[in-house]
Coordinates of N, CA and C in Angstrom, one line a residue:
X1 N 0.8 -1.2 0.0 CA 0.0 0.0 0.0 C 0.9 1.2 0.0
X2 N 0.5 2.3 -0.8 CA 1.1 3.6 -0.8 C 0.1 4.6 -0.4
X3 N 0.6 5.5 0.4 CA -0.4 6.6 0.9 C 0.2 7.4 2.0
X4 N -0.7 7.9 2.9 CA -0.2 8.7 4.0 C -1.1 8.3 5.2
X5 N -0.8 9.0 6.3 CA -1.5 8.8 7.5 C -2.6 9.8 7.7
X6 N -3.7 9.3 8.2 CA -4.8 10.2 8.5 C -4.9 10.4 10.0
X7 N -6.0 9.9 10.6 CA -6.2 10.1 12.1 C -5.3 9.2 12.9
X8 N -4.7 9.7 13.9 CA -3.9 9.0 14.8 C -4.3 9.2 16.2
X9 N -4.1 8.2 17.1 CA -4.5 8.2 18.5 C -3.6 7.3 19.3
X10 N -3.4 7.7 20.5 CA -2.6 6.9 21.4 C -3.2 6.8 22.8
X11 N -2.9 5.8 23.6 CA -3.5 5.7 24.9 C -2.8 4.6 25.7
X12 N -3.2 4.5 26.9 CA -2.6 3.4 27.8 C -3.7 2.7 28.5
X13 N -3.6 1.3 28.4 CA -4.5 0.4 29.2 C -3.6 -0.4 30.1
X14 N -3.7 -0.1 31.4 CA -2.9 -0.8 32.3 C -1.4 -0.3 32.1
X15 N -0.6 -1.2 31.9 CA 0.8 -0.9 31.7 C 1.2 -1.0 30.2
X16 N 0.2 -1.1 29.3 CA 0.5 -1.2 27.9 C 0.1 0.0 27.1
X17 N 1.0 0.5 26.3 CA 0.7 1.7 25.5 C 0.1 1.2 24.2
X18 N -0.9 1.9 23.7 CA -1.5 1.6 22.5 C -1.4 2.8 21.5
X19 N -1.2 2.5 20.2 CA -1.1 3.5 19.2 C -2.0 3.1 18.0
X20 N -2.8 3.9 17.6 CA -3.7 3.6 16.5 C -3.5 4.7 15.4
X21 N -3.4 4.2 14.2 CA -3.2 5.1 13.0 C -4.1 4.7 11.9
X22 N -4.7 5.7 11.3 CA -5.5 5.4 10.1 C -4.7 5.8 8.8
X23 N -4.6 4.9 7.9 CA -3.8 5.2 6.7 C -4.7 5.3 5.5
X24 N -4.5 6.2 4.7 CA -5.3 6.5 3.5 C -4.4 6.4 2.3
X25 N -4.9 5.9 1.2 CA -4.2 5.8 -0.1 C -4.2 7.2 -0.8
X26 N -3.3 7.3 -1.7 CA -3.3 8.6 -2.5 C -4.6 8.8 -3.3
X27 N -5.3 7.7 -3.6 CA -6.6 7.8 -4.3 C -7.6 8.6 -3.5
X28 N -7.4 8.7 -2.2 CA -8.4 9.5 -1.4 C -8.4 11.0 -1.8
X29 N -7.4 11.4 -2.5 CA -7.4 12.8 -2.9 C -8.5 13.1 -3.9
X30 N -9.0 12.1 -4.6 CA -10.1 12.2 -5.5 C -11.4 12.6 -4.7
X31 N -11.4 12.3 -3.4 CA -12.6 12.5 -2.6 C -12.4 13.6 -1.6
X32 N -11.6 14.6 -1.9 CA -11.3 15.6 -0.9 C -11.9 16.9 -1.1
X33 N -12.4 17.2 -2.3 CA -12.8 18.6 -2.6 C -14.1 18.6 -3.4
X34 N -15.1 19.3 -3.0 CA -16.3 19.4 -3.8 C -16.0 20.4 -5.0
X35 N -16.5 20.0 -6.2 CA -16.2 20.8 -7.3 C -17.5 21.2 -8.1
X36 N -17.4 22.3 -8.9 CA -18.6 22.7 -9.7 C -18.0 23.0 -11.1
X37 N -18.3 22.1 -12.1 CA -17.8 22.4 -13.4 C -18.7 21.5 -14.4
X38 N -18.6 21.9 -15.6 CA -19.4 21.2 -16.6 C -18.6 20.7 -17.8
X39 N -19.1 19.7 -18.4 CA -18.4 19.1 -19.6 C -19.5 19.1 -20.7
X40 N -19.4 20.1 -21.6 CA -20.5 20.4 -22.6 C -20.1 20.0 -24.0
X41 N -18.9 19.5 -24.2 CA -18.6 19.1 -25.6 C -19.1 17.7 -25.8
X42 N -20.2 17.5 -26.5 CA -20.7 16.2 -26.7 C -19.9 15.3 -27.7
X43 N -18.9 15.9 -28.3 CA -17.9 15.1 -29.1 C -16.8 14.5 -28.2
X44 N -16.8 14.8 -26.9 CA -15.9 14.3 -26.0 C -16.2 12.8 -25.7
X45 N -15.2 12.0 -25.6 CA -15.4 10.6 -25.3 C -15.3 10.4 -23.8
X46 N -15.8 9.3 -23.3 CA -15.7 9.0 -21.8 C -14.2 8.9 -21.4
X47 N -13.4 8.5 -22.3 CA -12.0 8.4 -22.0 C -11.4 9.8 -21.8
X48 N -11.8 10.7 -22.6 CA -11.3 12.1 -22.5 C -11.9 12.7 -21.2
X49 N -13.1 12.3 -20.9 CA -13.8 12.9 -19.7 C -13.1 12.5 -18.5
X50 N -12.8 11.2 -18.3 CA -12.1 10.8 -17.0 C -10.7 11.3 -17.0
X51 N -10.1 11.5 -18.1 CA -8.7 12.1 -18.1 C -8.8 13.6 -17.6
X52 N -9.9 14.3 -18.0 CA -10.1 15.7 -17.5 C -10.3 15.7 -16.0
X53 N -11.1 14.7 -15.6 CA -11.4 14.7 -14.1 C -10.2 14.4 -13.3
X54 N -9.3 13.5 -13.8 CA -8.1 13.1 -13.1 C -7.1 14.3 -13.0
X55 N -7.1 15.2 -14.0 CA -6.2 16.3 -14.0 C -4.8 15.9 -14.3
X56 N -3.9 16.8 -13.9 CA -2.5 16.6 -14.2 C -1.8 15.7 -13.1
X57 N -2.4 15.6 -12.0 CA -1.7 14.9 -10.9 C -2.2 13.4 -10.6
X58 N -3.3 13.1 -11.3 CA -3.9 11.7 -11.1 C -4.0 11.0 -12.4
X59 N -4.5 9.7 -12.3 CA -4.7 8.9 -13.5 C -6.0 8.1 -13.3
X60 N -6.9 8.1 -14.3 CA -8.1 7.3 -14.3 C -8.1 6.5 -15.6
X61 N -8.0 5.2 -15.5 CA -8.1 4.3 -16.6 C -9.6 4.0 -16.9
X62 N -9.9 3.7 -18.1 CA -11.3 3.3 -18.4 C -11.2 2.1 -19.4
X63 N -11.8 1.0 -19.0 CA -11.7 -0.2 -19.9 C -13.1 -0.6 -20.4
X64 N -14.1 0.2 -20.2 CA -15.5 -0.2 -20.7 C -16.1 1.1 -21.4
X65 N -16.4 0.9 -22.7 CA -17.1 2.0 -23.4 C -16.3 3.3 -23.4
X66 N -15.0 3.3 -23.3 CA -14.2 4.5 -23.2 C -14.3 5.3 -24.5
X67 N -14.5 4.7 -25.6 CA -14.5 5.4 -26.9 C -15.8 6.0 -27.3
X68 N -16.9 5.7 -26.5 CA -18.2 6.3 -26.7 C -18.2 7.8 -26.4
X69 N -18.9 8.6 -27.1 CA -19.0 10.0 -26.9 C -20.2 10.2 -25.8
X70 N -20.1 11.4 -25.2 CA -21.1 11.7 -24.2 C -22.4 11.9 -24.8
X71 N -23.5 11.3 -24.2 CA -24.8 11.4 -24.8 C -25.4 12.8 -24.7
X72 N -24.9 13.6 -23.7 CA -25.3 15.0 -23.5 C -24.3 15.6 -22.5
X73 N -24.5 16.9 -22.3 CA -23.6 17.6 -21.3 C -23.7 17.0 -20.0
X74 N -22.6 16.9 -19.3 CA -22.5 16.4 -17.9 C -22.1 17.5 -17.0
X75 N -22.7 17.6 -15.8 CA -22.4 18.6 -14.8 C -21.9 18.0 -13.5
X76 N -20.7 18.4 -13.1 CA -20.2 18.0 -11.7 C -20.6 19.1 -10.8
X77 N -21.7 18.9 -10.0 CA -22.2 20.0 -9.2 C -22.2 19.6 -7.7
X78 N -21.3 20.2 -6.9 CA -21.2 19.9 -5.5 C -20.7 18.5 -5.2
X79 N -19.9 17.9 -6.1 CA -19.5 16.5 -6.0 C -17.9 16.5 -6.0
X80 N -17.4 15.6 -5.2 CA -15.9 15.3 -5.4 C -15.7 14.6 -6.7
X81 N -14.4 14.5 -7.1 CA -14.1 13.8 -8.3 C -14.5 12.3 -8.2
X82 N -14.4 11.8 -7.0 CA -14.7 10.4 -6.7 C -16.2 10.2 -6.9
X83 N -17.0 11.1 -6.3 CA -18.5 11.0 -6.4 C -18.9 11.1 -7.9
X84 N -18.3 12.0 -8.6 CA -18.6 12.2 -10.0 C -18.2 11.0 -10.9
X85 N -17.0 10.4 -10.6 CA -16.6 9.2 -11.3 C -17.5 8.0 -11.0
X86 N -18.0 8.0 -9.8 CA -18.9 6.9 -9.4 C -20.2 7.0 -10.2
X87 N -20.7 8.3 -10.4 CA -21.9 8.5 -11.2 C -21.7 8.1 -12.6
X88 N -20.5 8.5 -13.2 CA -20.1 8.1 -14.5 C -20.1 6.6 -14.7
X89 N -19.5 5.9 -13.7 CA -19.4 4.4 -13.7 C -20.8 3.8 -13.7
X90 N -21.8 4.5 -13.0 CA -23.1 4.0 -13.0 C -23.8 4.1 -14.4
X91 N -23.5 5.2 -15.1 CA -24.0 5.4 -16.5 C -23.5 4.2 -17.4
X92 N -22.3 3.9 -17.2 CA -21.6 2.9 -18.0 C -21.8 1.5 -17.6
X93 N -22.5 1.3 -16.4 CA -22.8 0.0 -15.8 C -21.4 -0.7 -15.6
X94 N -20.5 0.0 -15.0 CA -19.1 -0.5 -14.8 C -18.8 -0.5 -13.3
X95 N -17.7 -1.2 -13.0 CA -17.2 -1.1 -11.6 C -16.3 0.1 -11.5
X96 N -16.0 0.6 -10.3 CA -15.1 1.7 -10.1 C -14.1 1.2 -9.1
X97 N -12.8 1.0 -9.5 CA -11.8 0.3 -8.7 C -10.8 1.4 -8.2
X98 N -10.6 1.6 -6.9 CA -9.6 2.5 -6.4 C -8.2 1.8 -6.4
X99 N -7.2 2.5 -6.7 CA -5.8 1.9 -6.6 C -5.2 2.2 -5.2
X100 N -4.5 1.2 -4.7 CA -3.9 1.4 -3.4 C -2.4 1.2 -3.4
X101 N -1.8 1.1 -4.6 CA -0.4 0.7 -4.6 C 0.5 1.8 -5.3
X102 N 0.0 3.0 -5.6 CA 0.8 4.0 -6.2 C 0.8 5.3 -5.4
X103 N 1.8 6.1 -5.6 CA 2.0 7.3 -4.8 C 1.1 8.5 -5.3
X104 N 0.4 8.3 -6.4 CA -0.4 9.3 -7.0 C -1.9 8.8 -7.1
X105 N -2.9 9.7 -7.1 CA -4.3 9.2 -7.2 C -4.5 8.4 -8.5
X106 N -5.1 7.2 -8.4 CA -5.3 6.4 -9.5 C -6.5 5.5 -9.3
X107 N -7.3 5.4 -10.4 CA -8.5 4.6 -10.3 C -8.8 4.0 -11.7
X108 N -9.8 3.1 -11.7 CA -10.2 2.5 -13.0 C -11.7 2.4 -13.1
X109 N -12.2 2.9 -14.2 CA -13.6 2.6 -14.5 C -13.7 1.4 -15.4
X110 N -14.2 0.3 -14.8 CA -14.2 -1.0 -15.5 C -13.0 -1.8 -15.0
X111 N -13.1 -3.1 -15.2 CA -12.1 -4.0 -14.7 C -10.8 -3.9 -15.5
X112 N -9.7 -3.8 -14.7 CA -8.4 -3.9 -15.4 C -7.9 -5.4 -15.4
X113 N -7.0 -5.7 -16.2 CA -6.5 -7.0 -16.3 C -5.6 -7.4 -15.1
X114 N -6.2 -8.1 -14.2 CA -5.4 -8.5 -13.0 C -4.8 -9.9 -13.1
X115 N -4.3 -10.3 -12.0 CA -3.7 -11.7 -11.9 C -4.8 -12.7 -11.7
X116 N -4.4 -13.9 -12.0 CA -5.3 -15.1 -11.8 C -4.8 -16.0 -10.6
X117 N -5.8 -16.4 -9.8 CA -5.4 -17.3 -8.7 C -6.4 -18.4 -8.7
X118 N -6.0 -19.5 -8.0 CA -7.0 -20.6 -7.7 C -7.0 -20.9 -6.3
X119 N -8.2 -21.3 -5.8 CA -8.4 -21.6 -4.4 C -9.1 -22.9 -4.2
X120 N -8.8 -23.6 -3.2 CA -9.4 -24.9 -3.0 C -10.5 -24.8 -1.9
X121 N -11.3 -25.9 -1.8 CA -12.4 -26.0 -0.8 C -11.9 -25.6 0.6
X122 N -10.7 -26.1 0.9 CA -10.2 -25.8 2.3 C -10.0 -24.3 2.6
X123 N -10.0 -23.5 1.5 CA -9.8 -22.1 1.8 C -11.1 -21.3 2.0
X124 N -12.2 -22.0 1.8 CA -13.5 -21.3 1.9 C -13.8 -20.9 3.3
X125 N -14.2 -19.6 3.4 CA -14.6 -19.1 4.7 C -16.1 -19.0 4.8
X126 N -16.7 -18.5 3.8 CA -18.2 -18.2 3.9 C -18.8 -18.1 2.5
X127 N -20.0 -18.6 2.3 CA -20.7 -18.5 1.1 C -22.0 -17.8 1.3
X128 N -22.3 -16.7 0.5 CA -23.4 -15.9 0.7 C -24.2 -15.7 -0.6
X129 N -25.4 -16.2 -0.6 CA -26.3 -16.0 -1.8 C -27.4 -15.1 -1.5
X130 N -27.5 -14.0 -2.4 CA -28.5 -13.0 -2.3 C -29.5 -13.2 -3.4
X131 N -30.7 -13.5 -3.1 CA -31.7 -13.7 -4.1 C -32.2 -12.4 -4.7
X132 N -32.6 -12.4 -6.0 CA -33.0 -11.2 -6.7 C -34.3 -10.7 -6.0
X133 N -34.3 -9.3 -5.9 CA -35.4 -8.7 -5.1 C -36.7 -8.5 -6.0
X134 N -36.5 -8.7 -7.3 CA -37.7 -8.5 -8.2 C -37.6 -9.5 -9.3
X135 N -38.7 -9.7 -10.1 CA -38.7 -10.6 -11.2 C -37.7 -10.1 -12.2
X136 N -36.9 -11.1 -12.7 CA -35.9 -10.8 -13.7 C -34.5 -10.5 -13.2
X137 N -34.4 -10.2 -11.9 CA -33.1 -9.9 -11.3 C -32.5 -11.2 -10.8
X138 N -31.3 -11.4 -11.3 CA -30.6 -12.7 -11.0 C -30.1 -12.7 -9.6
X139 N -29.9 -13.9 -9.1 CA -29.4 -14.1 -7.7 C -27.9 -13.8 -7.8
X140 N -27.3 -13.4 -6.6 CA -25.9 -13.0 -6.6 C -25.2 -13.9 -5.6
X141 N -24.1 -14.5 -6.0 CA -23.3 -15.4 -5.2 C -22.0 -14.7 -4.8
X142 N -21.7 -14.7 -3.5 CA -20.5 -14.2 -3.0 C -19.8 -15.3 -2.2
X143 N -18.5 -15.3 -2.3 CA -17.7 -16.3 -1.6 C -16.5 -15.6 -0.9
X144 N -16.4 -15.7 0.4 CA -15.3 -15.1 1.1 C -14.2 -16.1 1.4
X145 N -13.0 -15.9 0.9 CA -11.9 -16.8 1.0 C -10.7 -16.2 1.7
X146 N -9.8 -17.1 2.2 CA -8.6 -16.6 2.7 C -7.7 -16.1 1.5
X147 N -7.2 -14.9 1.7 CA -6.4 -14.3 0.6 C -5.0 -14.1 1.0
X148 N -4.3 -13.4 0.1 CA -2.9 -13.1 0.4 C -2.7 -11.6 0.2
X149 N -1.7 -11.0 0.8 CA -1.5 -9.6 0.6 C -1.2 -9.2 -0.8
X150 N -0.8 -10.1 -1.6 CA -0.6 -9.8 -3.1 C -1.8 -9.7 -3.9
X151 N -3.0 -10.2 -3.4 CA -4.2 -10.1 -4.1 C -4.7 -8.7 -4.2
X152 N -5.2 -8.2 -5.4 CA -5.7 -6.9 -5.5 C -7.2 -7.0 -5.9
X153 N -7.9 -5.9 -5.6 CA -9.3 -5.8 -6.1 C -9.3 -5.9 -7.6
X154 N -10.2 -6.6 -8.2 CA -10.3 -6.9 -9.7 C -9.5 -8.1 -10.1
X155 N -8.6 -8.7 -9.3 CA -8.0 -9.9 -9.7 C -9.0 -11.0 -9.8
X156 N -8.7 -12.1 -10.6 CA -9.6 -13.2 -10.9 C -9.2 -14.4 -10.1
X157 N -10.2 -15.1 -9.5 CA -10.0 -16.3 -8.7 C -10.9 -17.4 -9.2
X158 N -10.3 -18.6 -9.5 CA -11.1 -19.7 -9.9 C -11.5 -20.5 -8.6
X159 N -12.8 -20.6 -8.5 CA -13.3 -21.2 -7.2 C -14.6 -22.0 -7.6
X160 N -14.7 -23.3 -7.2 CA -15.8 -24.1 -7.4 C -16.2 -24.1 -8.9
X161 N -15.2 -24.1 -9.8 CA -15.4 -24.2 -11.2 C -15.9 -22.8 -11.8
X162 N -15.9 -21.8 -11.0 CA -16.3 -20.5 -11.5 C -15.1 -19.5 -11.5
X163 N -15.1 -18.6 -12.4 CA -14.1 -17.5 -12.4 C -14.7 -16.3 -11.8
X164 N -14.3 -15.9 -10.6 CA -14.9 -14.8 -9.9 C -13.9 -13.7 -9.7
X165 N -14.4 -12.5 -9.3 CA -13.6 -11.3 -9.2 C -13.4 -11.0 -7.7
X166 N -12.2 -10.5 -7.4 CA -12.1 -9.9 -6.0 C -12.8 -8.6 -5.9
X167 N -13.9 -8.6 -5.2 CA -14.7 -7.3 -5.1 C -14.3 -6.5 -3.8
X168 N -13.8 -7.2 -2.8 CA -13.5 -6.5 -1.6 C -12.3 -7.3 -0.9
X169 N -11.4 -6.5 -0.3 CA -10.3 -7.1 0.4 C -10.2 -6.5 1.8
X170 N -10.0 -7.4 2.8 CA -9.8 -6.9 4.1 C -8.5 -7.5 4.7
X171 N -7.7 -6.6 5.3 CA -6.5 -7.0 5.9 C -6.5 -6.6 7.4
X172 N -6.2 -7.5 8.3 CA -6.3 -7.2 9.7 C -5.2 -7.9 10.4
X173 N -4.9 -7.4 11.6 CA -3.8 -8.0 12.4 C -4.4 -8.9 13.5
X174 N -4.1 -10.1 13.5 CA -4.6 -11.1 14.5 C -3.5 -11.8 15.2
X175 N -3.3 -11.6 16.5 CA -2.2 -12.3 17.2 C -0.9 -12.1 16.6
X176 N -0.6 -10.8 16.2 CA 0.6 -10.4 15.6 C 0.8 -10.9 14.2
X177 N -0.2 -11.5 13.6 CA -0.1 -12.0 12.2 C -1.0 -11.2 11.3
X178 N -0.5 -10.9 10.1 CA -1.3 -10.1 9.1 C -2.2 -11.1 8.4
X179 N -3.5 -11.0 8.5 CA -4.5 -11.9 7.9 C -5.3 -11.1 6.8
X180 N -5.6 -11.8 5.8 CA -6.3 -11.2 4.6 C -7.4 -12.1 4.2
X181 N -8.6 -11.5 4.0 CA -9.7 -12.2 3.4 C -10.2 -11.4 2.2
X182 N -10.7 -12.2 1.2 CA -11.2 -11.5 0.0 C -12.6 -12.0 -0.3
X183 N -13.5 -11.1 -0.7 CA -14.9 -11.3 -1.0 C -15.0 -11.4 -2.5
X184 N -15.4 -12.6 -3.0 CA -15.4 -12.8 -4.5 C -16.9 -12.8 -5.0
X185 N -17.0 -12.4 -6.2 CA -18.3 -12.4 -6.9 C -18.2 -12.2 -8.3
X186 N -19.2 -12.2 -9.1 CA -19.2 -11.9 -10.5 C -19.1 -10.4 -10.7
X187 N -18.6 -10.0 -11.9 CA -18.3 -8.6 -12.2 C -19.6 -7.8 -12.0
X188 N -20.7 -8.3 -12.5 CA -22.0 -7.5 -12.4 C -22.4 -7.2 -11.0
X189 N -22.0 -8.0 -10.0 CA -22.3 -7.8 -8.6 C -21.5 -6.6 -8.1
X190 N -20.4 -6.2 -8.7 CA -19.6 -5.1 -8.2 C -19.9 -3.8 -9.0
X191 N -20.8 -3.9 -10.0 CA -21.0 -2.7 -10.8 C -21.7 -1.6 -10.0
X192 N -21.4 -0.3 -10.3 CA -22.0 0.8 -9.7 C -23.4 0.9 -10.2
X193 N -24.4 1.0 -9.4 CA -25.8 1.2 -9.8 C -26.0 2.6 -10.3
X194 N -26.8 2.8 -11.4 CA -27.1 4.1 -11.9 C -27.7 5.0 -10.9
X195 N -27.3 6.2 -10.7 CA -27.9 7.1 -9.7 C -27.7 8.5 -10.2
X196 N -28.4 9.4 -9.5 CA -28.3 10.8 -9.9 C -27.9 11.7 -8.8
X197 N -27.5 12.9 -9.2 CA -27.1 13.9 -8.2 C -28.4 14.7 -7.8
X198 N -28.8 14.6 -6.6 CA -30.1 15.2 -6.2 C -30.0 16.7 -6.2
X199 N -28.8 17.3 -6.2 CA -28.7 18.7 -6.3 C -29.0 19.3 -7.6
X200 N -29.0 18.4 -8.7 CA -29.4 18.8 -10.0 C -30.9 18.6 -10.2
X201 N -31.7 19.1 -9.3 CA -33.2 18.9 -9.4 C -33.7 19.5 -10.6
X202 N -34.6 18.8 -11.3 CA -35.2 19.3 -12.5 C -34.5 19.1 -13.8
X203 N -33.2 18.6 -13.7 CA -32.4 18.4 -14.9 C -32.2 16.9 -15.1
X204 N -32.2 16.4 -16.3 CA -31.9 15.0 -16.6 C -30.4 15.0 -17.2
X205 N -29.5 14.6 -16.3 CA -28.1 14.6 -16.6 C -27.4 13.3 -16.3

């Protein structure tokens, strides 16, 4: 992980000193400032759009429908860059993946080509099946497995004869050991759902 420290705290319990630190990745800079701007050139592609959002100090890759032009003008109104990118990902029915391994803000709209892993039945921690809430909505299957620090979000894992995606990764310290678990699912389960900016009341954007 590359980044910096956020909140820190220290204290004492009995004769033991405790220190707690919150670390944030450089990608958090995308979510630090509310902005007001518009993108009115309908000849602009989504690839050019996310490049403009990232600016000179960040990078946003796009792997899904990046060459399509904007259907209409888009307005970033009272949203951080991350909130706006999340709304764009919802338009494109894509996942939005934050980067945690670089010193500059970086993210991807759509899955990037990650590594492939295999896991056995002995590695299974939990299986969670969520049934569709309405007619036509498919069930969603999630599998939580023991992972490794090298696994990244969007990596592919073969499990039970299925190729699933790492949708979430948790790393924690247990008895002085660094333990990692990964939540696996299909790509569509990790897609950002289309949503709107409520501040743009009365406009269809």
